[in-house]
Coordinates of C-alpha atoms and ligand atoms in Angstrom, one line a residue:
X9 CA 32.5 0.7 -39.1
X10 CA 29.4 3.1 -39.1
X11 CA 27.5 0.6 -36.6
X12 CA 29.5 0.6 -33.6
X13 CA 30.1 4.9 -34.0
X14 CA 25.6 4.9 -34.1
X15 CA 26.0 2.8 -31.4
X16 CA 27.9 4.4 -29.2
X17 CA 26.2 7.7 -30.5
X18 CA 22.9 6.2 -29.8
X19 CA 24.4 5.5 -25.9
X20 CA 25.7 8.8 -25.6
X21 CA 22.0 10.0 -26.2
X22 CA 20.8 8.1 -23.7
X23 CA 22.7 9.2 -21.4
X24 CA 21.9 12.6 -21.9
X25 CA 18.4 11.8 -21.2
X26 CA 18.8 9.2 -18.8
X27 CA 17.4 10.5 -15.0
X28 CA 19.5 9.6 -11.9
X29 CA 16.8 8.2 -9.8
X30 CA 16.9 7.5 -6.0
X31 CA 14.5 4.2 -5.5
X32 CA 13.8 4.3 -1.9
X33 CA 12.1 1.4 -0.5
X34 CA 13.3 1.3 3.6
X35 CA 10.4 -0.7 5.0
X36 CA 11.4 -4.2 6.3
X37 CA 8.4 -6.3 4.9
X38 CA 9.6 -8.3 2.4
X39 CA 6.4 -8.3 -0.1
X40 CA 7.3 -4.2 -0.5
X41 CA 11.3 -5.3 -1.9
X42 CA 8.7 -6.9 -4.9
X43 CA 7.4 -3.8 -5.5
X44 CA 11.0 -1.7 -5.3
X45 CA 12.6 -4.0 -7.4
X46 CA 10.2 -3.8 -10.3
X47 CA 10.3 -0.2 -10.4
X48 CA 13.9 -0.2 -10.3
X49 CA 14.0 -2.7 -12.8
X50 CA 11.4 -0.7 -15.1
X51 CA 13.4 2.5 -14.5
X52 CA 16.6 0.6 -15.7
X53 CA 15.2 -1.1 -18.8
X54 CA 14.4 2.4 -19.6
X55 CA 17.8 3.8 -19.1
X56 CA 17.6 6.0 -16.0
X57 CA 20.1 5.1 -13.3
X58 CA 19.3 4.2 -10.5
X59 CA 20.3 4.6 -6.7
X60 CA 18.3 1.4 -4.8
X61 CA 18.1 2.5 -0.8
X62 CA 16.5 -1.3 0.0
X63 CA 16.6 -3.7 3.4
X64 CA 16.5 -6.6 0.9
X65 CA 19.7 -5.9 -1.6
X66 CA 20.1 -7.8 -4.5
X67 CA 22.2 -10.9 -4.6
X68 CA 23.4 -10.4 -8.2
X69 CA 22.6 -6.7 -9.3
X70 CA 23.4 -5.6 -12.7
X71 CA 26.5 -3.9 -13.2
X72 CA 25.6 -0.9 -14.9
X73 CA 23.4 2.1 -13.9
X74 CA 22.1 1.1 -10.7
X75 CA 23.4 1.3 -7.4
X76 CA 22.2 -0.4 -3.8
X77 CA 22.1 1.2 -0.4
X78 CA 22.8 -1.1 1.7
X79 CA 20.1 -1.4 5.0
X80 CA 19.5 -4.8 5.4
X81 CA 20.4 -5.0 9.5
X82 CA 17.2 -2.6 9.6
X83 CA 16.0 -6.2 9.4
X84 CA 16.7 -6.6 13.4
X85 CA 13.4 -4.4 13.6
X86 CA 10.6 -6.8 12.8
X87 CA 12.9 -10.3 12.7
X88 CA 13.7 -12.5 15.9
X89 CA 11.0 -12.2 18.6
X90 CA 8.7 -10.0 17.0
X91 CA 8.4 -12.2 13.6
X92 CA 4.7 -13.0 13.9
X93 CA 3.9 -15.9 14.1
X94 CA 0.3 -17.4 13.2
X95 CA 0.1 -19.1 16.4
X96 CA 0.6 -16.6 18.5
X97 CA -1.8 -14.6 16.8
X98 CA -4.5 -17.8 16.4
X99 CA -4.0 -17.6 20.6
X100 CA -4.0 -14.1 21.3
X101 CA -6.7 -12.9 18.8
X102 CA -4.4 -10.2 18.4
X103 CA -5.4 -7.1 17.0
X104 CA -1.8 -6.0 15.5
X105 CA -3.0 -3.8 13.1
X106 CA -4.4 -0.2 15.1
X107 CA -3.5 2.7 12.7
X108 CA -1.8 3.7 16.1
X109 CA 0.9 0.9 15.9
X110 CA 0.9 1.2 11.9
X111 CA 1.7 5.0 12.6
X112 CA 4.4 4.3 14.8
X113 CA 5.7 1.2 13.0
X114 CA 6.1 3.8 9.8
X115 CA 8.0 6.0 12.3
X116 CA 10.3 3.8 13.6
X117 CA 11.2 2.9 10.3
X118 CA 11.9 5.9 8.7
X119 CA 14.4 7.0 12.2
X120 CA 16.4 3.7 12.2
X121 CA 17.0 3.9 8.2
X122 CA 17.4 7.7 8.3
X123 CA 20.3 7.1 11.0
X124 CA 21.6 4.2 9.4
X125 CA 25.7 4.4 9.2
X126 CA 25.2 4.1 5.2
X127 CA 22.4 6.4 4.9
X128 CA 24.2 8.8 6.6
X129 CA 27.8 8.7 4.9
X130 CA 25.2 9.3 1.5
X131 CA 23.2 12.2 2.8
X132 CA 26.0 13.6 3.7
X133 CA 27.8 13.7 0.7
X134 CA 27.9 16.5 -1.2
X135 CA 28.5 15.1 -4.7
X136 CA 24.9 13.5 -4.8
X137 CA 22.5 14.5 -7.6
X138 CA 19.2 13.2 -8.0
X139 CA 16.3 14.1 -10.7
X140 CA 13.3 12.8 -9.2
X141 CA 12.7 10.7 -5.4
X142 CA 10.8 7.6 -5.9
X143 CA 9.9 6.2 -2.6
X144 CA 7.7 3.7 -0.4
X145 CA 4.4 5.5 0.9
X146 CA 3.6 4.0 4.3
X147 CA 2.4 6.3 7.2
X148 CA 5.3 8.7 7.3
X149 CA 6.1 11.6 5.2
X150 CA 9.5 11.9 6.3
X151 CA 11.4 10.8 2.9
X152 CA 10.2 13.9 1.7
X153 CA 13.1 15.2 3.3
X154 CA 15.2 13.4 0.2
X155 CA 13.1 15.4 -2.1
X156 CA 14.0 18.9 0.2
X157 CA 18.3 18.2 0.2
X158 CA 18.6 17.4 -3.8
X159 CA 16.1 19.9 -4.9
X160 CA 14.0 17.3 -6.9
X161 CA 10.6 16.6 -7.4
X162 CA 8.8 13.5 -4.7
X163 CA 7.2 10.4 -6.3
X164 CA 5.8 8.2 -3.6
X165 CA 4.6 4.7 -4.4
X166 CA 1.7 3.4 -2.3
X167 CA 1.5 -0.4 -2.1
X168 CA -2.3 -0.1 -1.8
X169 CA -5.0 1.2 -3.1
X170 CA -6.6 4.6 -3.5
X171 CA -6.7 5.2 0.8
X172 CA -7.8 8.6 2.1
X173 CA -4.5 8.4 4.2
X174 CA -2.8 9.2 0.6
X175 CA -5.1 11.1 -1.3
X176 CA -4.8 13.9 1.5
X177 CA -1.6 13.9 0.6
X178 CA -2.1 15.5 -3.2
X179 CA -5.8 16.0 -3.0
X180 CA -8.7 15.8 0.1
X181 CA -9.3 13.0 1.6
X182 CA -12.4 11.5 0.3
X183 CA -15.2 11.1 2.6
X184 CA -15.6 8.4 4.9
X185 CA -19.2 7.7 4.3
X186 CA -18.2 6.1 1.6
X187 CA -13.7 5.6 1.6
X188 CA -12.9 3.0 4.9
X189 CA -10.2 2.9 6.2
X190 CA -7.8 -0.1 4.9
X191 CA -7.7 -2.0 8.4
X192 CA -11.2 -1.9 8.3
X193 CA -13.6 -4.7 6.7
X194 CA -16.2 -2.4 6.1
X195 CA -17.3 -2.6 2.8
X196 CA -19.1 0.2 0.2
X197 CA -22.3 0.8 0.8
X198 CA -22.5 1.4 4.6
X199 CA -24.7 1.2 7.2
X200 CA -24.8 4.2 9.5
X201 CA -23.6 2.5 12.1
X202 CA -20.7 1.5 9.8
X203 CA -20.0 5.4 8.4
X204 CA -20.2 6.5 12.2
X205 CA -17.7 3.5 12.7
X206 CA -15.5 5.2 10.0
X207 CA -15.5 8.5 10.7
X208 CA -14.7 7.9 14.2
X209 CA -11.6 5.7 13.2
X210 CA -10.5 8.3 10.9
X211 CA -10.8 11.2 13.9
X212 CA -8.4 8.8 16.2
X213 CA -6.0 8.4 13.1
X214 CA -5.8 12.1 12.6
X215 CA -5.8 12.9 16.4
X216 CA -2.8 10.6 16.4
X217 CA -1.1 11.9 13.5
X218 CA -1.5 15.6 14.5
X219 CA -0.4 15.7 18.2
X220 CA 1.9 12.8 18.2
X221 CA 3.4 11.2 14.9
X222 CA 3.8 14.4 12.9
X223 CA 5.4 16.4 15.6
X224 CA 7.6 13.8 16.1
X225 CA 8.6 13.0 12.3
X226 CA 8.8 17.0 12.3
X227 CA 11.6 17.0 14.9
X228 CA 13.7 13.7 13.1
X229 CA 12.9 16.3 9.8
X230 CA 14.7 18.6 11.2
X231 CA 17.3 16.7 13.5
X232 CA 18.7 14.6 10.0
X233 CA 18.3 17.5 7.0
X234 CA 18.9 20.9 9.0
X235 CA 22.5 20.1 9.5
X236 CA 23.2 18.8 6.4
X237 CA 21.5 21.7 4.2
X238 CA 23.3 24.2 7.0
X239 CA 27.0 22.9 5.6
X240 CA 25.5 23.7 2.6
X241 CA 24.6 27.5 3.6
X242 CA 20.8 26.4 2.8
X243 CA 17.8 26.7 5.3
X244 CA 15.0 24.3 5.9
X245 CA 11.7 24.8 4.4
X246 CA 8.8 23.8 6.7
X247 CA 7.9 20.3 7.4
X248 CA 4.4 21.0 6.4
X249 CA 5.3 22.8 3.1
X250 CA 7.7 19.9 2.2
X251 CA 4.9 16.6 3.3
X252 CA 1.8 18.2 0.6
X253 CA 4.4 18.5 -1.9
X254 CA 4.1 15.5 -3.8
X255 CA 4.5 15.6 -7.8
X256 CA 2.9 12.0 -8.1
X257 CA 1.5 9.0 -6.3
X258 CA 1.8 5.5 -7.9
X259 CA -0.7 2.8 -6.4
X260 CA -0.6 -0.4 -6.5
X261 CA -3.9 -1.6 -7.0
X262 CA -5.3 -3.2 -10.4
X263 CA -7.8 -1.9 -12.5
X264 CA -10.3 -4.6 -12.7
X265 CA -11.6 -4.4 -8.8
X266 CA -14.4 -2.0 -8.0
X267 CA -15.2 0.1 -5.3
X268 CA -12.3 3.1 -5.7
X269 CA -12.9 6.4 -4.9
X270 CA -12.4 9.2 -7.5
X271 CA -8.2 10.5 -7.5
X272 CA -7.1 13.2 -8.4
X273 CA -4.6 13.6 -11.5
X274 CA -1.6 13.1 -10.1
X275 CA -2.3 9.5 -8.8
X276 CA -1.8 7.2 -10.7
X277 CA -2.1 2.9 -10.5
X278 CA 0.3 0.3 -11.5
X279 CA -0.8 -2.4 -9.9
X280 CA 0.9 -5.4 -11.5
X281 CA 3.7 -3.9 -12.0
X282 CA 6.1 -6.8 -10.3
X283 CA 4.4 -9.6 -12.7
X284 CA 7.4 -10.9 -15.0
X285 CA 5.6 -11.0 -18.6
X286 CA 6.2 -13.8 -20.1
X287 CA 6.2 -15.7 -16.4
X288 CA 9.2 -17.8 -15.9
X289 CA 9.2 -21.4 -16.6
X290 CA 8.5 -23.7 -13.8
X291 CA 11.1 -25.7 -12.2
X292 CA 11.2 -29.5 -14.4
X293 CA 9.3 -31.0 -11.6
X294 CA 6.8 -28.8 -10.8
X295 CA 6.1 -28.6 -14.6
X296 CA 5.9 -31.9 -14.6
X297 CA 3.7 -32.1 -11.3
X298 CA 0.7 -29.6 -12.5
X299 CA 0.8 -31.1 -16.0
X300 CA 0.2 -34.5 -14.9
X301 CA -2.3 -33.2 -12.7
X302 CA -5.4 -34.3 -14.4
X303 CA -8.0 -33.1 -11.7
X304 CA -6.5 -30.0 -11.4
X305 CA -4.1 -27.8 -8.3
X306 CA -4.9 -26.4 -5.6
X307 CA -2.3 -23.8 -4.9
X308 CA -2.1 -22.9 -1.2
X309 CA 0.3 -20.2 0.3
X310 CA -0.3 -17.6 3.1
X311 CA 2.6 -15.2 1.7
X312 CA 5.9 -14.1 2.8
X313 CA 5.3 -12.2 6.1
X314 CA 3.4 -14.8 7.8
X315 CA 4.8 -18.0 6.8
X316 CA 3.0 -21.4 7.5
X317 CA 5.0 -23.1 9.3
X318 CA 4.3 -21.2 12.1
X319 CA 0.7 -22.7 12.0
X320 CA 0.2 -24.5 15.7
X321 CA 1.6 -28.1 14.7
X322 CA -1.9 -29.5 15.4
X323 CA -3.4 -27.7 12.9
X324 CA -0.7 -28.2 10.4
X325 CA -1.4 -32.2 10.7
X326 CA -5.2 -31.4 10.3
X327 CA -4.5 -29.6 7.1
X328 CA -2.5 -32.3 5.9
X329 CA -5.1 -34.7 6.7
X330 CA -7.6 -32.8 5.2
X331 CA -5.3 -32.5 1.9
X332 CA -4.8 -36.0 1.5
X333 CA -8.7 -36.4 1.3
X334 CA -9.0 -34.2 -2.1
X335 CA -8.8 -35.9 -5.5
X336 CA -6.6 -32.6 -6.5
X337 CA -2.6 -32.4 -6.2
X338 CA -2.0 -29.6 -3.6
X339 CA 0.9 -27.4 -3.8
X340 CA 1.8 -25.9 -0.5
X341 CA 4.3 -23.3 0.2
X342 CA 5.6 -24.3 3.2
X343 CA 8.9 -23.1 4.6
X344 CA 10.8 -26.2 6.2
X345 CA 11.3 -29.7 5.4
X346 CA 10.3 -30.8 9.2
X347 CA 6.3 -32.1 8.0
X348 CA 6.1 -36.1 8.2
X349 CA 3.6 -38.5 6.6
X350 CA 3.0 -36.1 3.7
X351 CA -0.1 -37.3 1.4
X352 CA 0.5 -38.4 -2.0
X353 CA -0.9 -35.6 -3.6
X354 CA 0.5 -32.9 -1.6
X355 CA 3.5 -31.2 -3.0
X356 CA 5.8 -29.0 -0.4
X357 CA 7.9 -26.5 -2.0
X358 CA 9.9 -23.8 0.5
X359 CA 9.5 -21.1 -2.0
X360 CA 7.1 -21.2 -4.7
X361 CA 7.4 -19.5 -8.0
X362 CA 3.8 -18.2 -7.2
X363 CA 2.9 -16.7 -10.6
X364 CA 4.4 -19.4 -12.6
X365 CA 1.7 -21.6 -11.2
X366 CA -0.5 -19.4 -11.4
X367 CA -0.6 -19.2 -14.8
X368 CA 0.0 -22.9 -15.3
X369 CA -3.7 -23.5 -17.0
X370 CA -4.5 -26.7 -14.6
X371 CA -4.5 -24.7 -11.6
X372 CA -7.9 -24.7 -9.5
X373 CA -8.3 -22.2 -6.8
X374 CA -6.1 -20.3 -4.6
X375 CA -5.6 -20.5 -1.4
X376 CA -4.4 -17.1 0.6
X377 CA -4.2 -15.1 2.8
X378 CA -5.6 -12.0 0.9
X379 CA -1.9 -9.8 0.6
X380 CA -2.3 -7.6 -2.2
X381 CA 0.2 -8.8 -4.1
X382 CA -1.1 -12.5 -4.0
X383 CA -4.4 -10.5 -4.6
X384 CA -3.2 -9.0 -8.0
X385 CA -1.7 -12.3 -9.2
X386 CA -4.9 -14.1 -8.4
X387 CA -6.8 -11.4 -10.4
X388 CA -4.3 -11.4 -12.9
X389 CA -3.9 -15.2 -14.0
X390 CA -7.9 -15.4 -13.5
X391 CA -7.8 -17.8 -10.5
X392 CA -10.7 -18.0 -8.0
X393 CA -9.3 -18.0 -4.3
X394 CA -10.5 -18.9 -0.9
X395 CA -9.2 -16.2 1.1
X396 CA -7.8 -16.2 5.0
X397 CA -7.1 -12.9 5.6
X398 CA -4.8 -12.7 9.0
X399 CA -4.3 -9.0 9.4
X400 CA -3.6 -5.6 8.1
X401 CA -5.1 -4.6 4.8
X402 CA -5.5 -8.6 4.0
X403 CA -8.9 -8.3 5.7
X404 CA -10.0 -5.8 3.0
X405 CA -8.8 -7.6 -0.1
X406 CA -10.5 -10.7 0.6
X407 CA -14.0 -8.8 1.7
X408 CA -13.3 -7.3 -1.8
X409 CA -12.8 -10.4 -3.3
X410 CA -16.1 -12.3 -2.0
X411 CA -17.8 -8.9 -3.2
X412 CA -16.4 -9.3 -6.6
X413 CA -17.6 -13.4 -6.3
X414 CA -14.7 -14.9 -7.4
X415 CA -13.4 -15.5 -3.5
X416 CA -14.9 -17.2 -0.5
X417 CA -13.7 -16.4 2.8
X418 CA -12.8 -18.6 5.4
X419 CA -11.5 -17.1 9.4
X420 CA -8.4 -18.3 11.0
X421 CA -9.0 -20.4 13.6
X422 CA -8.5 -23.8 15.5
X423 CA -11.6 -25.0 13.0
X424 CA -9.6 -23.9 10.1
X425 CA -9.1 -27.3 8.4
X426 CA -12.8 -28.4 8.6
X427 CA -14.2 -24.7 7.6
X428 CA -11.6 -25.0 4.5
X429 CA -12.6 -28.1 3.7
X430 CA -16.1 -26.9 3.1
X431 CA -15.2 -23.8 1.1
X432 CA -12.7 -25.7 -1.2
X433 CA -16.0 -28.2 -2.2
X434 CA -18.0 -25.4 -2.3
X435 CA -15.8 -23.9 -5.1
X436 CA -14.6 -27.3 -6.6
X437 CA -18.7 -28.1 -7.2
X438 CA -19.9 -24.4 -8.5
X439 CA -18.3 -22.8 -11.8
X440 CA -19.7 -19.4 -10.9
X441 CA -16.6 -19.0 -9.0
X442 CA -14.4 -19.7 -11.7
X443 CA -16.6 -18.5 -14.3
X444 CA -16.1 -14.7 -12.6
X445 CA -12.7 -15.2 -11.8
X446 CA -12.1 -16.0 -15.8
X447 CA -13.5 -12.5 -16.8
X448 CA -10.8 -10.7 -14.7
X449 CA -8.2 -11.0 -16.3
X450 CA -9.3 -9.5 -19.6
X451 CA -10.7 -5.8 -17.6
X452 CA -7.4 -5.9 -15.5
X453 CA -5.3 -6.1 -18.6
X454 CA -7.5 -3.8 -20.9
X455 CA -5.9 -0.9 -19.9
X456 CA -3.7 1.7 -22.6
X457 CA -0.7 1.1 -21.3
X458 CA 1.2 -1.6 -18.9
X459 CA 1.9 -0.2 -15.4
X460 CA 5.6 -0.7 -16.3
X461 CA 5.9 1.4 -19.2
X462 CA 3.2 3.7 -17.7
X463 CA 5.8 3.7 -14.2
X464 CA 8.1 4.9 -17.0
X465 CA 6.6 7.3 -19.0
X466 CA 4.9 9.7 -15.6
X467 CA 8.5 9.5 -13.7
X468 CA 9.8 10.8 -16.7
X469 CA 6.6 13.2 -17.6
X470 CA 7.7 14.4 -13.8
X471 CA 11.2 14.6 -14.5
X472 CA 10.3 16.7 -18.0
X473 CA 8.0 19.2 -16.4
X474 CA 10.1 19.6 -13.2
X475 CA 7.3 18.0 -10.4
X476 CA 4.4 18.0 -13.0
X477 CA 2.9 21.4 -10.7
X478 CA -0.1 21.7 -13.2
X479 CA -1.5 18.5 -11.8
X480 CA -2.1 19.5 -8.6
X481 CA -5.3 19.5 -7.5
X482 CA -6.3 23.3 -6.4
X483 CA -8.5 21.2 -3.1
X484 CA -5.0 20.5 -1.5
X485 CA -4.4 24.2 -0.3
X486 CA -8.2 24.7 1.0
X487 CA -8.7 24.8 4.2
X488 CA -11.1 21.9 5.8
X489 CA -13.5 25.1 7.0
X490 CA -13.4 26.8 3.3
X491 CA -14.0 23.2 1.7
X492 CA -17.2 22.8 4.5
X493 CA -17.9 26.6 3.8
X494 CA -17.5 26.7 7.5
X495 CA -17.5 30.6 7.4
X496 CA -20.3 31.1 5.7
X497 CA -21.9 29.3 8.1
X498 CA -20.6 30.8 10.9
X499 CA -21.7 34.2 9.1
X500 CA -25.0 33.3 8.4
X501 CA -25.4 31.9 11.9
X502 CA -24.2 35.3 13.2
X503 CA -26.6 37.1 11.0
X504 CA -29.3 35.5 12.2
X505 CA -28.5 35.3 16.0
X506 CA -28.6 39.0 15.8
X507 CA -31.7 38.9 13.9
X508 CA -33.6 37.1 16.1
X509 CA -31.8 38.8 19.2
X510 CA -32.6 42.6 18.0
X511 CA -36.3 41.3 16.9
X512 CA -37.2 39.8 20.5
X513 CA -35.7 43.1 22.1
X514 CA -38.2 44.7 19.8
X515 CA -41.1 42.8 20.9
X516 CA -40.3 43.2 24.7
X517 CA -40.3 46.9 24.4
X518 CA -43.5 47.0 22.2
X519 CA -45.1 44.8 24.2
X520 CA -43.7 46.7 27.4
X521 CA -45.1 49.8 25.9
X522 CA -48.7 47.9 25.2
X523 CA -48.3 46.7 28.9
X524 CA -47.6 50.3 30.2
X525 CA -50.6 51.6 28.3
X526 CA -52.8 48.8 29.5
X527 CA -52.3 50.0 32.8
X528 CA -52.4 53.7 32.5
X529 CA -55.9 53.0 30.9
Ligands
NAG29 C1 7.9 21.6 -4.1 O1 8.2 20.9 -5.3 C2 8.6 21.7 -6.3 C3 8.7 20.8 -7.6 O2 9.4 19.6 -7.3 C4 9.9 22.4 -6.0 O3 10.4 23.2 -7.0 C5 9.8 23.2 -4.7 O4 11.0 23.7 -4.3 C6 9.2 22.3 -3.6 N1 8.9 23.1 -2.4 C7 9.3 22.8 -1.2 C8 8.9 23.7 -0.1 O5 10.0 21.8 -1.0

């Protein structure tokens, strides 16, 4: 009798302390649905409820304090033609990622889910309560908006690491001498040439940003919200009070990499947050596959945004080739069933359960294209990689990674099966490789708390404190000039000018005077 009346006690309780949360993850890139539904997930093993805004909804979601905004045809936006595919870029050497096209990418983003029908009918609304915004941090500040109509504090959760295009956000941006930018594969230390190199890509993003993305985003602002909070007799604050706002920015980046910048409280990482602990068990065959494997797996996938098959067909049968040659089993996520003559020792799987076999203890190396999330995993199971970055901030990782010494890198290109045939001997005939990658996984998980429960604990720390203000950093409301002591300068510089100015009008009339005696002597 007494258990189910503590039960239901106990549920009552929770509910009282229970946050309704909106989880806000509108980008179209698949990899970024990972990290929105582990924090959803965290938030609801906790017993917050959650609102998921998501392009990728889940099939089967749980029937009890969560709820999925549907925007899934915001899909139309990067599917059909413009899917990438690796050919195309292989042929074009396309440089896809400018911080331009990123900026505007971000933009386009945030207008087509912002006007999406279902987005819409819920903004609208006026029954909606939230306690705290957690959203996706990618370019655009415009979700802050959510954080402006329900009065709550703004989380943002960066999927990469600690990026001076965030930090400004909640802090300063850290200097460039030593902070590149995360589409460039400058690594710490630079050269001069390298810091000019930086500083003059971070002028062009903030040119950018300033005269053309943020005026734009600051008429959307006020085109989707000033309505809205006008039905409800409320005015607008300004776009630039609402954007440096933030309570708290999650990153996700691990611990156990070097080469961050100092943050500033309220940032905070989680990286490996979307690792299942204990991983799932591999499929029967593939258990069967990498057990039996008794000179080890090679593990090759190049992620879920660029997707193998759309390798030129040449290249793929070079690959295959090249494969067949190695004494190790090969697991290759590869997404259709279309490849003929496949080795003996090559396994294709469509989808791979890629931190299952990971983990599996028989597994060799890695090979990736450097996204971050594959870059965590690899970091967190302890598996040396060969890396083949392709774009964005894949470029980075790997550099990171062959800094760190447990990666090589090889480039994309027509040479690829020949240059990754030398780099998987390479690693296959020198332990140090291994050897390094062993010792990650012990720093990455010697840390006081998992980023799960640490998710947890500062949503709720925000929540508690209502948007955490006493961890703002004081830097975020002084001006560049103040920070530079700009004025001073310009002070001293006066002082001086006049100095010198009054001091050689002094000498021209003593030395007029001296002249004028000269003569009259
Ligand atoms: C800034 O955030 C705090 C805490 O979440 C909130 O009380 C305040 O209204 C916000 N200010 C603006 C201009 O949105």
């Amino acid at each position: 009798m007494r258990l189910p009346v503590l039960f239901s006690l106990f549920c009552i309780l929770c509910d009282v302390d229970g946050l309704k949360v909106l989880v806000c993850f509108p980008l179209p890139v698949k990899s970024l649905s990972i990290l929105g539904q582990s924090v959803a997930r965290h938030l609801m093993a906790a017993g917050h409820e959650v609102t998921y805004m998501t392009v990728y909804p889940l099939k089967n979601p749980p029937a009890k304090n969560f709820r999925q905004i549907d925007i899934s045809s915001n899909v139309a936006f990067v599917a059909g033609d413009q899917m990438p595919s690796i050919e195309f870029i292989l042929n074009n050497k396309l440089e896809m990622s400018s911080s331009r096209d990123i900026q505007l990418f971000g933009q386009e983003a945030a207008r087509m889910t912002l006007n999406h029908e279902n987005v819409k009918k819920f903004l609208e609304d006026p029954n909606e309560r939230f306690d705290a915004i957690v959203t996706d941090l990618l370019e655009t500040e415009l979700y802050s908006g959510f954080a402006v109509l329900y009065e709550c504090p703004m989380i943002w959760v960066y999927s990469m690491g600690a990026h001076w295009q965030v930090l400004r956000m909640i802090d300063v941006a850290p200097s460039p001498a030593y902070n590149p930018d995360y589409l460039s594969s400058n690594i710490n230390p630079l050269s001069f040439t390298q810091r000019v190199q930086e500083l003059w890509t971070r002028i062009q993003w903030q040119f950018f940003k300033t005269f053309f993305t943020q005026r734009e985003e600051r008429r959307i602002y006020e085109s989707v919200f000033g309505p809205i909070l006008a039905k409800r007799g409320r005015t607008l604050p300004d776009y630039e009070d609402v954007i440096y706002n933030a309570s708290l920015i999650f990153s996700n980046e691990h611990d156990a990499v070097s080469n961050r910048p100092s943050t500033p409280q309220n940032f905070k990482y989680i990286g490996g947050i979307h690792i299942e602990e204990p991983v799932k068990p591999l499929r029967k065959d593939l258990q069967d596959l990498m057990d039996n494997s008794k000179n080890g797996v090679i593990y090759f996938s190049l992620g879920s945004f660029l997707q193998s098959k759309t390798l030129p067909r040449k290249l793929i049968k070079e690959m295959l080739k090249m494969f067949g040659e190695l004494k190790q089993t090969v697991i290759w996520k590869f997404e259709d069933n279309s490849l003929e003559d496949v080795p003996k020792n090559v396994q294709i799987v469509n989808w791979a359960p890629q931190p299952s076999i990971l983990a599996h203890p028989n597994i060799k190396m890695f090979l990736t294209h450097g996204g971050l999330f594959s870059s965590i995993e690899a970091i967190h199971f302890g598996v040396p990689t060969i890396g083949i970055p392709v774009l964005f901030d894949q470029i980075t990782n790997v550099n990171k990674a062959v800094l760190n010494g447990y990666a090589l890198k090889v480039d994309l290109s027509h040479g690829l099966p020949k240059n990754l045939k030398t780099a998987i001997n390479i690693m296959l005939n020198d332990d140090r490789y291994t050897n390094k990658a062993k010792e990650l996984p012990s720093l990455n998980h010697d840390r006081l708390t998992k980023p799960g429960p640490a998710l947890v604990y500062w949503v709720e720390y925000v929540g508690r404190t209502r948007g955490a203000s006493h961890l703002r950093s004081p830097a975020l409301h002084v001006p560049l000039y103040q920070r530079l002591y700009l004025d001073l300068l310009a002070i001293i510089f006066a002082i001086t000018f006049a100095l010198v100015f009054l001091l050689s009008r002094l000498c021209k009339k003593k030395s007029g005077i001296k002249n004028y005696q000269k003569k009259t002597n």
